[in-house]
Amino acid sequence: MEANTARIDGFSINLYQTWLLVNCPQSYTASLRKRYGEVVALFTPLGTTFAIALTPNSARQILSADPAIYDAFWKEGFAGVAGSGSIWVLGKNEHRRERQLLSPAFHAQSFRGYGEVIREVTHQKIKHWQPGQTLRALDTTLSISLDIIMRLVFGAENGKFLDEGCRVLTALWRNMHPLFIFFPALQRGWFPPWSRYARAKNDFSKWVSKYLTERRARKDRTDDILGRMLAAHYEDGLPMRDEDIRDELITILLAGHETTATALAWALYDLGTCPDKLENLRIELASLGVEPDPELIAKAPYLTAVCNETLRLHTLLPEIARELVLPLELSGHTLIPGDSVGVSVMAIHHDPDLYPEPNQFIPERFIGRTYSPFEFLPFGGGHRRCLGSGLSDYEMRIALAEIVTQWDFEPVGIEREIRHDIAMGPKNGVLLRIKGRRTSDKN
Ligand code: HEM
């Protein structure tokens, strides 16, 4: 097949432009969209092309193409971090098989019963806040999301086991470094950040093995995520191997912990800077009654709009990507195997024609208007769309409702977005001044 990628308008990307793409994705992709329109081709020093969709139309062409033409992007970098059995790095049939196996554990009905747990965990984490105190909201939201994800994955376990799991997982996550993801050649013992990460991963593996042995010996069949993995069988009747379970646990815990916590911290920041929106939200929540059913909370329209607008305004993963194993026609051009394609979610989420005043927090834009899956895509799309999106939406809504019902707060200073590892996050972790309690403490 003859390549005609050179006809996609683009440029040979240098180090400075790569830095801009990584560190200033919003302004840089806006300038690319202005200059190149639908799609831009970045010609890499490796001789391959990375074509980035900058509009919903080109995003649709990439995300609704046959999954068989794609492999995972940057497999080497992610395989070291999560393991070669991780869904992040599995390609083609193996990826489809793994998603089939894991998806039921992430269906809405699987975690619906956890609404009360989410509310209670949030309540316990914020009940010690003091009027007048200034705190880093991200510390609290990280602690909430870690506790919740551990309970969802490992069930109702509590006490020493959960504490140890939280400790090994926190060490794993804190030792993750973007350099060894982007440059897999640095995944060697002589590179200190990698050896620290490798040690943490080893501790995590030992902890998981100990727990799997104990859990199998108990022979109880629980419906937490781990229980579902232990009971699941692939189409050929084989169960998951321990090392695959371990790799998927690392993936789920890394993918789901910091992302949800960051989104929740941003929601507090945005609401704190827009008291009228916060008031609208409180009016809606009050109309649901005292301690309403979590299902009612999760479906509340204004709360849903607030969470969607937070995920749009602070696009946590500015870009998603795939590698081609078969050709793809994109906006009239042919890309060939070995090239990569991506979608700049950031560019689409900040397109002023789609989202007027794109840098303002306006939840009302999500009321009475539905955006297509190529216009609003905080969780990516197509066959690799985020597996935890339903869980994350649910958790964010219930935790946010609990916090705004319990406390009055305001942000201290202006927050800036910076790249943390792969995702974007608030530079100072969202500093909040706690003004006072809105309800009397229940316990
Ligand atoms: C606000 C929170 C979250 C955001 C913004 C987010 C975003 C994303 C995005 C953009 C992708 C890539 C999708 C693509 O390539 O099309 C992804 C993949 C993934 N996410 Fe999330 N995520 C969040 C929370 C979670 C949670 C809570 C979990 C699990 C508990 C999770 C598990 C995963 C997994 C397993 C994948 C890989 C899916 C695959 O390759 O098939 N995520 N996420």
XYZ file of C-alpha atoms and ligand atoms in Angstrom:
486
model
C 0.000 0.000 0.000
C 1.409 3.368 -0.959
C 1.438 5.934 1.834
C 0.062 9.386 1.184
C 0.378 10.617 4.759
C 2.583 13.479 3.583
C -0.565 15.045 2.157
C -2.087 15.508 5.593
C -1.097 19.001 6.509
C 1.323 18.962 9.433
C 4.909 19.447 10.503
C 7.980 17.602 11.773
C 7.594 17.894 15.516
C 10.594 19.076 17.543
C 11.321 18.888 21.273
C 9.914 22.326 22.036
C 6.607 21.549 20.264
C 6.421 18.205 22.102
C 6.904 20.128 25.351
C 4.060 22.496 24.382
C 1.774 19.579 23.536
C 2.487 17.913 26.883
C 2.498 20.975 29.131
C 0.165 23.496 27.472
C -2.312 21.219 25.669
C -5.167 23.717 25.733
C -3.504 26.734 24.142
C -1.285 24.668 21.875
C -4.047 22.491 20.415
C -6.270 25.586 19.999
C -3.533 27.118 17.859
C -3.179 23.860 15.880
C -6.929 23.761 15.249
C -6.889 27.368 14.045
C -4.062 26.626 11.632
C -4.799 23.054 10.481
C -8.572 22.619 10.958
C -9.893 19.048 11.262
C -6.681 17.112 11.711
C -2.966 17.750 12.039
C -0.120 15.345 11.228
C 2.920 15.333 13.451
C 5.887 13.763 11.635
C 8.020 12.130 14.309
C 11.814 11.667 14.321
C 11.123 7.891 14.081
C 9.731 8.406 10.586
C 6.129 7.690 11.588
C 3.109 9.957 11.510
C 0.949 10.799 14.507
C -2.327 12.249 13.206
C -4.385 14.136 15.778
C -8.111 14.753 15.371
C -8.993 18.278 16.446
C -12.739 18.273 15.736
C -15.719 15.981 16.495
C -15.893 14.966 12.832
C -12.328 13.638 12.677
C -12.712 12.141 16.198
C -15.724 10.187 14.907
C -13.692 8.778 12.003
C -11.068 7.479 14.443
C -13.318 6.251 17.236
C -15.938 4.533 15.110
C -13.439 2.729 12.849
C -13.193 -1.077 13.053
C -11.249 -1.906 16.283
C -9.338 -4.578 14.319
C -7.205 -1.855 12.685
C -5.804 -0.761 16.049
C -3.297 -1.875 18.628
C -2.672 -0.213 22.003
C -0.588 2.957 21.938
C 2.870 3.082 23.551
C 2.645 -0.503 24.770
C 6.221 -0.713 25.961
C 5.903 2.241 28.328
C 2.659 1.004 29.900
C 3.655 -2.670 30.027
C 6.490 -1.830 32.424
C 4.183 0.181 34.640
C 1.139 -2.093 34.837
C 2.388 -5.429 33.444
C 1.985 -7.160 30.093
C -1.427 -8.546 31.142
C -2.910 -5.055 31.591
C -5.872 -4.064 29.443
C -3.940 -0.848 28.679
C -1.417 -2.805 26.624
C -3.424 -5.720 25.264
C -4.225 -5.379 21.591
C -6.813 -6.657 19.126
C -8.419 -9.984 20.132
C -6.780 -10.145 23.536
C -8.103 -6.696 24.351
C -11.624 -7.610 23.221
C -11.493 -10.824 25.292
C -10.304 -8.966 28.394
C -12.970 -6.275 28.105
C -15.641 -8.936 27.735
C -14.398 -10.494 30.954
C -14.026 -7.291 32.987
C -16.993 -5.254 31.728
C -19.699 -6.974 33.848
C -17.864 -5.905 37.030
C -18.207 -2.289 35.883
C -21.869 -2.383 34.882
C -23.994 0.151 36.686
C -25.864 -2.489 38.695
C -22.582 -3.907 40.049
C -21.794 -0.870 42.148
C -25.227 0.636 42.714
C -25.304 -0.993 46.140
C -22.226 1.048 47.087
C -24.017 4.424 47.145
C -24.339 4.399 50.935
C -20.699 3.312 51.287
C -19.562 6.246 49.121
C -21.641 8.671 51.171
C -20.393 7.257 54.474
C -16.707 7.185 53.440
C -17.008 10.831 52.289
C -18.743 11.777 55.524
C -15.999 10.201 57.640
C -13.232 11.932 55.638
C -14.715 15.439 55.966
C -16.209 15.338 59.442
C -12.989 16.598 61.061
C -12.773 19.728 58.907
C -12.752 22.855 61.066
C -14.258 26.273 60.353
C -11.453 28.706 59.480
C -9.112 25.922 58.389
C -7.369 26.042 54.991
C -6.843 22.620 53.432
C -5.722 20.992 50.193
C -8.949 19.568 48.775
C -7.042 17.056 46.632
C -5.621 15.383 49.766
C -9.147 14.732 51.028
C -10.528 13.646 47.668
C -7.561 11.290 47.093
C -8.206 9.715 50.448
C -11.937 9.370 49.667
C -11.342 7.814 46.237
C -8.630 5.442 47.485
C -10.849 4.150 50.272
C -13.804 3.712 47.909
C -11.883 1.990 45.137
C -10.277 -0.417 47.630
C -13.718 -1.332 48.986
C -15.194 -1.766 45.526
C -12.322 -3.899 44.330
C -11.762 -5.927 47.494
C -15.232 -5.875 49.014
C -16.270 -5.132 52.533
C -12.807 -5.882 53.949
C -11.734 -3.399 56.534
C -9.095 -2.671 59.134
C -5.536 -3.978 58.862
C -5.927 -5.525 55.410
C -7.355 -2.371 53.854
C -4.731 -0.212 55.575
C -1.904 -2.334 54.205
C -3.444 -2.337 50.711
C -3.832 1.455 50.776
C -0.192 1.769 51.850
C 1.245 -0.415 49.075
C -0.982 1.140 46.452
C -0.124 4.694 47.543
C 3.595 3.843 47.298
C 3.035 2.480 43.784
C 1.143 5.540 42.632
C 3.489 8.060 44.271
C 6.533 6.437 42.646
C 5.116 6.540 39.142
C 7.162 8.892 36.954
C 6.253 10.161 33.456
C 9.870 9.813 32.268
C 9.920 6.025 32.413
C 6.488 5.806 30.793
C 7.495 8.047 27.871
C 11.036 6.609 27.616
C 10.722 2.867 28.314
C 14.515 2.534 27.937
C 14.672 4.118 31.415
C 12.860 1.132 32.928
C 16.195 -0.172 34.254
C 17.631 -0.686 37.728
C 20.212 2.088 37.242
C 17.466 4.735 36.953
C 16.498 5.537 40.581
C 12.835 6.527 39.913
C 12.368 3.208 38.103
C 14.025 1.124 40.840
C 11.776 2.815 43.431
C 8.719 2.055 41.286
C 9.867 -1.539 40.686
C 10.240 -2.048 44.456
C 6.748 -0.655 45.075
C 5.333 -2.886 42.331
C 7.012 -5.885 43.876
C 5.477 -5.059 47.287
C 2.091 -4.701 45.633
C 2.481 -8.064 43.860
C 3.376 -9.800 47.127
C 0.402 -8.268 48.878
C -1.947 -9.332 46.046
C -0.564 -12.917 46.002
C -1.020 -13.217 49.768
C -4.560 -11.993 49.476
C -5.469 -14.197 46.491
C -4.314 -17.295 48.387
C -6.337 -16.307 51.424
C -9.394 -15.424 49.384
C -9.360 -18.697 47.409
C -9.005 -20.672 50.647
C -12.132 -18.986 52.006
C -14.062 -20.104 48.921
C -16.599 -17.325 49.398
C -18.068 -15.862 46.241
C -18.383 -12.144 46.670
C -19.533 -9.720 44.037
C -16.760 -7.161 44.466
C -14.507 -6.561 41.434
C -11.882 -9.065 42.600
C -14.557 -11.701 43.333
C -15.850 -11.253 39.793
C -12.335 -11.646 38.366
C -11.790 -14.836 40.373
C -15.085 -16.288 39.181
C -14.768 -15.173 35.551
C -13.840 -17.385 32.623
C -12.681 -16.454 29.142
C -14.665 -17.700 26.121
C -12.372 -20.763 25.987
C -13.333 -21.666 29.571
C -9.995 -20.685 31.130
C -9.923 -18.589 34.328
C -7.705 -15.517 34.764
C -4.163 -16.303 35.879
C -2.894 -14.696 39.093
C -0.416 -12.507 37.222
C -3.178 -11.233 34.916
C -5.363 -10.454 37.912
C -2.450 -8.573 39.487
C -1.817 -6.545 36.301
C -5.500 -5.644 35.996
C -5.673 -4.661 39.654
C -2.714 -2.303 39.169
C -4.393 -0.864 36.067
C -7.774 -0.358 37.694
C -6.338 1.133 40.869
C -3.962 3.470 38.992
C -6.551 4.450 36.376
C -9.355 5.061 38.816
C -7.865 6.549 41.947
C -6.240 9.864 41.063
C -8.535 10.670 38.124
C -11.758 10.596 40.138
C -10.126 12.447 43.041
C -8.839 15.191 40.742
C -12.236 15.647 39.113
C -13.873 15.943 42.522
C -11.318 18.523 43.697
C -11.902 20.588 40.533
C -15.666 20.457 41.065
C -15.174 21.958 44.542
C -12.939 24.664 43.078
C -15.388 25.570 40.304
C -18.374 25.641 42.622
C -16.407 27.675 45.159
C -15.559 30.272 42.522
C -19.191 30.415 41.263
C -21.395 30.820 44.368
C -24.547 31.158 42.230
C -23.963 27.703 40.700
C -23.237 26.270 44.132
C -26.508 27.740 45.388
C -28.427 26.204 42.442
C -26.900 22.841 43.284
C -27.788 23.096 46.967
C -31.375 24.011 46.105
C -31.634 20.933 43.903
C -30.114 18.651 46.556
C -32.360 20.066 49.296
C -35.395 19.297 47.124
C -34.468 15.587 47.289
C -35.135 15.476 51.059
C -32.953 14.524 54.028
C -30.355 11.821 53.228
C -31.984 10.924 49.909
C -31.495 7.585 48.209
C -28.080 7.672 46.423
C -29.873 6.649 43.210
C -31.868 9.880 43.340
C -28.718 11.893 43.921
C -26.887 10.228 41.040
C -29.692 11.176 38.650
C -30.148 14.793 39.802
C -29.958 16.899 36.595
C -28.100 19.954 37.897
C -25.572 17.818 39.794
C -25.028 15.794 36.618
C -24.507 19.010 34.651
C -22.031 20.297 37.269
C -19.972 17.088 37.047
C -20.055 17.042 33.221
C -19.008 20.680 33.041
C -16.133 19.992 35.454
C -14.935 17.094 33.274
C -15.188 19.280 30.163
C -13.491 22.370 31.574
C -10.702 20.343 33.210
C -10.101 17.649 30.638
C -8.029 15.257 32.732
C -6.659 13.213 29.842
C -6.132 15.796 27.093
C -5.499 13.215 24.409
C -6.219 9.553 23.659
C -4.287 7.501 21.128
C -4.126 4.239 19.162
C -1.493 2.605 16.976
C -2.459 1.383 13.513
C -1.937 -2.232 12.438
C -4.027 -1.768 9.281
C -4.553 1.344 7.115
C -7.057 4.036 8.090
C -8.698 6.630 5.867
C -8.770 9.876 7.809
C -10.246 13.046 6.315
C -9.401 11.824 2.826
C -5.874 10.587 3.565
C -4.489 7.119 4.142
C -2.507 6.382 7.267
C -0.475 3.186 7.260
C 0.412 0.489 9.841
C 2.995 1.822 12.287
C 1.449 5.314 12.245
C -0.595 6.455 15.219
C -3.802 8.394 15.577
C -5.064 10.425 18.484
C -7.963 12.614 19.474
C -7.304 15.917 21.174
C -10.128 15.800 23.682
C -8.807 19.093 25.029
C -9.187 20.867 21.651
C -12.760 19.586 21.230
C -13.783 20.438 24.814
C -12.535 24.014 24.335
C -13.924 24.657 20.867
C -15.828 27.967 21.215
C -18.280 27.022 18.444
C -19.324 23.955 20.409
C -18.925 25.389 23.912
C -19.308 29.207 23.881
C -17.083 30.892 26.487
C -15.127 27.637 26.778
C -13.022 28.759 29.744
C -16.049 29.566 31.906
C -17.746 27.098 34.252
C -21.322 26.980 32.902
C -23.130 23.744 33.953
C -26.322 25.053 32.296
C -24.844 24.231 28.871
C -25.470 20.554 29.693
C -29.126 21.154 30.552
C -31.534 20.656 27.687
C -28.721 19.828 25.274
C -27.109 16.478 24.588
C -23.604 16.432 23.183
C -22.608 13.579 20.899
C -19.950 11.054 22.070
C -17.498 12.856 19.759
C -18.257 16.302 21.190
C -18.100 15.398 24.906
C -15.603 12.631 25.575
C -13.844 12.974 28.945
C -13.670 9.170 29.138
C -12.401 8.675 25.586
C -14.442 6.604 23.166
C -14.813 3.609 20.885
C -13.584 0.153 21.877
C -11.169 1.495 24.514
C -13.567 3.909 26.230
C -12.875 4.137 29.971
C -14.075 1.028 31.761
C -14.665 2.943 35.008
C -16.678 5.885 33.623
C -19.974 4.802 35.209
C -18.340 4.190 38.549
C -16.466 7.472 38.435
C -19.594 9.491 37.536
C -21.528 7.792 40.329
C -18.829 8.284 42.951
C -18.203 11.899 41.982
C -21.880 12.843 42.224
C -22.517 11.215 45.599
C -19.293 12.452 47.196
C -19.797 15.986 45.843
C -23.395 16.097 47.086
C -22.241 15.044 50.562
C -19.487 17.689 50.743
C -21.560 20.658 49.528
C -24.418 19.675 51.822
C -22.147 19.515 54.876
C -19.776 22.473 54.493
C -19.449 26.081 53.300
C -16.096 26.704 51.639
C -14.255 29.029 49.286
C -11.111 28.572 47.182
C -7.930 30.328 48.263
C -6.196 31.862 45.239
C -6.373 30.909 41.602
C -5.585 27.321 40.601
C -3.584 26.442 37.511
C -3.616 23.190 35.557
C -0.381 21.294 35.130
C 0.509 17.853 33.795
C 0.868 15.222 36.557
C 2.238 12.012 35.028
C -0.167 11.405 32.150
C -3.204 13.294 33.384
C -3.654 17.005 34.079
C -4.254 18.200 37.630
C -4.396 21.318 39.831
C -0.924 22.750 40.570
C -1.646 23.460 44.255
C -4.148 20.674 44.846
C -7.076 23.179 45.225
C -6.666 25.131 48.451
C -10.001 25.630 50.204
C -10.857 27.774 53.187
C -13.549 26.117 55.259
C -16.091 28.774 56.247
C -18.446 26.747 58.387
C -20.658 23.728 58.839
C -24.088 23.747 57.171
C -25.598 20.827 59.086
C -25.069 19.437 62.565
C -22.651 16.486 62.585
C -24.460 13.115 62.715
C -21.525 11.268 64.378
C -12.817 11.127 36.260
C -12.330 9.896 36.227
C -11.775 9.209 35.003
C -11.417 9.728 33.781
C -11.491 11.191 33.308
C -10.960 8.618 32.967
C -10.558 8.737 31.642
C -10.114 7.680 30.874
C -9.705 7.801 29.494
C -9.691 9.106 28.679
C -9.330 6.577 29.069
C -8.794 6.206 27.676
C -9.990 5.912 26.791
C -9.655 5.782 25.321
O -8.502 5.507 24.970
O -10.572 5.957 24.500
C -9.514 5.650 30.181
C -9.259 4.290 30.124
C -9.459 3.441 31.186
N -9.969 3.741 32.428
Fe -10.579 5.574 33.037
N -11.042 7.464 33.702
C -11.535 7.766 34.956
C -11.804 6.884 35.980
C -11.621 5.525 35.918
C -11.986 4.577 36.967
C -12.701 4.944 38.269
C -11.569 3.336 36.552
C -11.695 1.995 37.229
C -12.023 1.797 38.463
C -10.977 3.497 35.238
C -10.469 2.464 34.483
C -9.999 2.596 33.181
C -9.494 1.487 32.402
C -9.360 0.032 32.868
C -9.149 2.000 31.146
C -8.554 1.237 29.960
C -9.692 0.777 29.037
C -9.206 0.018 27.810
O -8.059 0.228 27.370
O -9.984 -0.795 27.278
N -11.025 4.829 34.885
N -10.006 6.352 31.257
